[in-house]
One Martini backbone bead per residue (centre of mass of N, CA, C, O) as a GRO file, in nm:
protein
  157
    1MET     BB    1  -0.598   0.132  -1.049
    2ILE     BB    2  -0.671   0.489  -1.012
    3LEU     BB    3  -0.471   0.744  -0.911
    4SER     BB    4  -0.515   1.114  -0.824
    5THR     BB    5  -0.504   1.150  -0.503
    6SER     BB    6  -0.443   1.318  -0.191
    7THR     BB    7  -0.531   1.325   0.186
    8PRO     BB    8  -0.366   1.461   0.407
    9ARG     BB    9  -0.295   1.512   0.737
   10VAL     BB   10  -0.210   1.863   0.852
   11GLY     BB   11  -0.393   2.062   0.956
   12SER     BB   12  -0.574   2.357   0.964
   13GLY     BB   13  -0.318   2.559   0.967
   14TRP     BB   14  -0.212   2.427   0.664
   15THR     BB   15  -0.467   2.528   0.514
   16ASP     BB   16  -0.680   2.711   0.303
   17THR     BB   17  -0.969   2.591   0.430
   18GLY     BB   18  -0.938   2.470   0.745
   19GLU     BB   19  -0.883   2.193   0.704
   20SER     BB   20  -0.718   1.887   0.801
   21PHE     BB   21  -0.740   1.821   0.497
   22ASP     BB   22  -0.538   1.784   0.195
   23ALA     BB   23  -0.569   1.833  -0.131
   24ARG     BB   24  -0.368   1.636  -0.355
   25GLY     BB   25  -0.141   1.532  -0.531
   26LEU     BB   26   0.085   1.326  -0.623
   27LYS     BB   27   0.373   1.220  -0.536
   28GLU     BB   28   0.605   1.338  -0.759
   29ARG     BB   29   0.368   1.491  -0.923
   30ALA     BB   30   0.156   1.622  -1.100
   31ARG     BB   31  -0.141   1.745  -0.999
   32LYS     BB   32  -0.313   1.574  -1.245
   33ALA     BB   33  -0.194   1.316  -1.206
   34THR     BB   34  -0.174   0.968  -1.262
   35ARG     BB   35  -0.193   0.623  -1.122
   36SER     BB   36  -0.131   0.304  -1.212
   37VAL     BB   37  -0.257   0.004  -1.032
   38PRO     BB   38  -0.206  -0.310  -1.045
   39ILE     BB   39  -0.439  -0.578  -0.976
   40PRO     BB   40  -0.548  -0.859  -0.876
   41PRO     BB   41  -0.843  -1.025  -0.894
   42VAL     BB   42  -0.877  -1.079  -0.587
   43LEU     BB   43  -0.870  -0.770  -0.516
   44VAL     BB   44  -1.100  -0.676  -0.690
   45ARG     BB   45  -1.315  -0.839  -0.540
   46LEU     BB   46  -1.276  -0.708  -0.262
   47VAL     BB   47  -1.342  -0.419  -0.348
   48ARG     BB   48  -1.622  -0.474  -0.466
   49ASP     BB   49  -1.745  -0.591  -0.207
   50HIS     BB   50  -1.701  -0.341  -0.036
   51ILE     BB   51  -1.870  -0.147  -0.208
   52LYS     BB   52  -2.134  -0.306  -0.196
   53GLU     BB   53  -2.156  -0.290   0.123
   54PHE     BB   54  -2.037   0.036   0.179
   55GLY     BB   55  -1.930   0.196  -0.031
   56THR     BB   56  -1.868   0.546  -0.074
   57ALA     BB   57  -1.757   0.832  -0.071
   58GLU     BB   58  -1.806   1.114  -0.246
   59ASP     BB   59  -1.476   1.104  -0.325
   60GLY     BB   60  -1.415   0.764  -0.325
   61ARG     BB   61  -1.363   0.658  -0.063
   62LEU     BB   62  -1.348   0.358   0.118
   63PHE     BB   63  -1.264   0.501   0.389
   64ARG     BB   64  -1.475   0.598   0.671
   65ALA     BB   65  -1.659   0.755   0.865
   66VAL     BB   66  -1.974   0.736   0.969
   67GLN     BB   67  -2.036   1.040   0.823
   68GLY     BB   68  -1.790   1.039   0.582
   69GLY     BB   69  -1.540   1.110   0.692
   70HIS     BB   70  -1.235   1.116   0.804
   71LEU     BB   71  -0.994   0.931   0.921
   72LEU     BB   72  -0.815   0.919   1.188
   73SER     BB   73  -0.518   0.819   1.291
   74LYS     BB   74  -0.614   0.708   1.561
   75GLU     BB   75  -0.842   0.528   1.452
   76TYR     BB   76  -0.677   0.363   1.257
   77GLY     BB   77  -0.483   0.249   1.473
   78GLU     BB   78  -0.698   0.107   1.646
   79ILE     BB   79  -0.802  -0.082   1.425
   80TRP     BB   80  -0.535  -0.215   1.360
   81GLN     BB   81  -0.477  -0.335   1.642
   82ALA     BB   82  -0.734  -0.507   1.655
   83ALA     BB   83  -0.673  -0.677   1.403
   84ARG     BB   84  -0.409  -0.802   1.499
   85LYS     BB   85  -0.540  -0.954   1.747
   86GLU     BB   86  -0.724  -1.137   1.563
   87VAL     BB   87  -0.476  -1.268   1.356
   88LEU     BB   88  -0.258  -1.289   1.568
   89THR     BB   89  -0.041  -1.382   1.770
   90GLU     BB   90   0.090  -1.297   2.062
   91ALA     BB   91   0.383  -1.280   1.957
   92GLU     BB   92   0.319  -1.106   1.706
   93VAL     BB   93   0.196  -0.863   1.857
   94ALA     BB   94   0.474  -0.813   2.020
   95SER     BB   95   0.577  -0.755   1.756
   96PRO     BB   96   0.661  -0.571   1.451
   97LEU     BB   97   0.446  -0.705   1.299
   98ALA     BB   98   0.246  -0.504   1.145
   99ASP     BB   99   0.242  -0.228   1.328
  100VAL     BB  100   0.170  -0.083   1.058
  101PRO     BB  101   0.003  -0.028   0.769
  102TYR     BB  102   0.265   0.025   0.594
  103SER     BB  103   0.371  -0.269   0.606
  104LEU     BB  104   0.208  -0.372   0.360
  105ARG     BB  105   0.381  -0.248   0.143
  106HIS     BB  106   0.640  -0.402   0.209
  107ALA     BB  107   0.516  -0.682   0.182
  108GLY     BB  108   0.427  -0.657  -0.111
  109VAL     BB  109   0.699  -0.597  -0.241
  110SER     BB  110   0.840  -0.849  -0.131
  111LEU     BB  111   0.650  -1.054  -0.262
  112TRP     BB  112   0.702  -0.982  -0.554
  113LEU     BB  113   1.001  -1.040  -0.552
  114ASP     BB  114   0.979  -1.338  -0.439
  115SER     BB  115   0.790  -1.423  -0.696
  116GLY     BB  116   0.960  -1.289  -0.961
  117VAL     BB  117   0.922  -1.010  -1.010
  118THR     BB  118   1.035  -0.764  -1.168
  119PRO     BB  119   1.181  -0.481  -1.067
  120ALA     BB  120   1.045  -0.295  -1.274
  121GLU     BB  121   0.751  -0.377  -1.200
  122VAL     BB  122   0.761  -0.320  -0.901
  123ALA     BB  123   0.830  -0.021  -0.924
  124ARG     BB  124   0.579   0.061  -1.084
  125ARG     BB  125   0.363  -0.036  -0.877
  126ALA     BB  126   0.498   0.138  -0.632
  127GLY     BB  127   0.622   0.418  -0.746
  128HIS     BB  128   0.917   0.364  -0.823
  129SER     BB  129   1.232   0.351  -0.858
  130ILE     BB  130   1.488   0.145  -0.897
  131ALA     BB  131   1.672   0.280  -0.688
  132VAL     BB  132   1.470   0.269  -0.453
  133LEU     BB  133   1.420  -0.028  -0.453
  134PHE     BB  134   1.717  -0.115  -0.398
  135ARG     BB  135   1.759   0.046  -0.136
  136PHE     BB  136   1.495  -0.087   0.031
  137TYR     BB  137   1.508  -0.408  -0.114
  138ALA     BB  138   1.780  -0.570  -0.105
  139LYS     BB  139   1.706  -0.804   0.090
  140ALA     BB  140   1.488  -0.931  -0.101
  141ILE     BB  141   1.694  -0.982  -0.336
  142HIS     BB  142   1.878  -1.102  -0.162
  143GLY     BB  143   1.913  -1.461  -0.193
  144SER     BB  144   1.811  -1.539  -0.510
  145GLN     BB  145   2.032  -1.705  -0.663
  146ASP     BB  146   1.924  -1.995  -0.679
  147ARG     BB  147   1.675  -1.928  -0.846
  148ALA     BB  148   1.820  -1.790  -1.078
  149ASN     BB  149   1.992  -2.033  -1.160
  150ALA     BB  150   1.754  -2.223  -1.220
  151LEU     BB  151   1.627  -2.053  -1.443
  152ILE     BB  152   1.869  -2.045  -1.630
  153GLU     BB  153   1.919  -2.350  -1.652
  154SER     BB  154   1.636  -2.422  -1.777
  155ARG     BB  155   1.708  -2.261  -2.049
  156LEU     BB  156   1.983  -2.423  -2.122
  157LEU     BB  157   1.852  -2.727  -2.147
   0.00000   0.00000   0.00000
């Protein structure tokens, strides 16, 4: 996937256009910069199936309101909570597990690290520096010494 812009909801009083969403470049990058985000084939298929069934908004967004506009944070949150109730147990719904959509990002980064993807590649995919990755995901990295030792030992034998 190639990301090129973001459109955060900032409120109409804070934009030059009077719209509540502001078209911006990517965070911490030059205005016209893009960011390549590699995704595995299974996710490519899901995105393609979604586009085939629902299409995209005129500006390329995958998720939009009924008439093509932006989803409001409130609506997105309501949909997210309904989805959690559909797929999680009652105890999991009552817990902080995936309590907000952003939790998926943390889960994804943690999964990559736990799967043995090198920290440099995880940082690149997440759009982080190595320092940020280590600061926020040290818990996911810590505790993998046994697996690291086994990997090293397998190469030494």
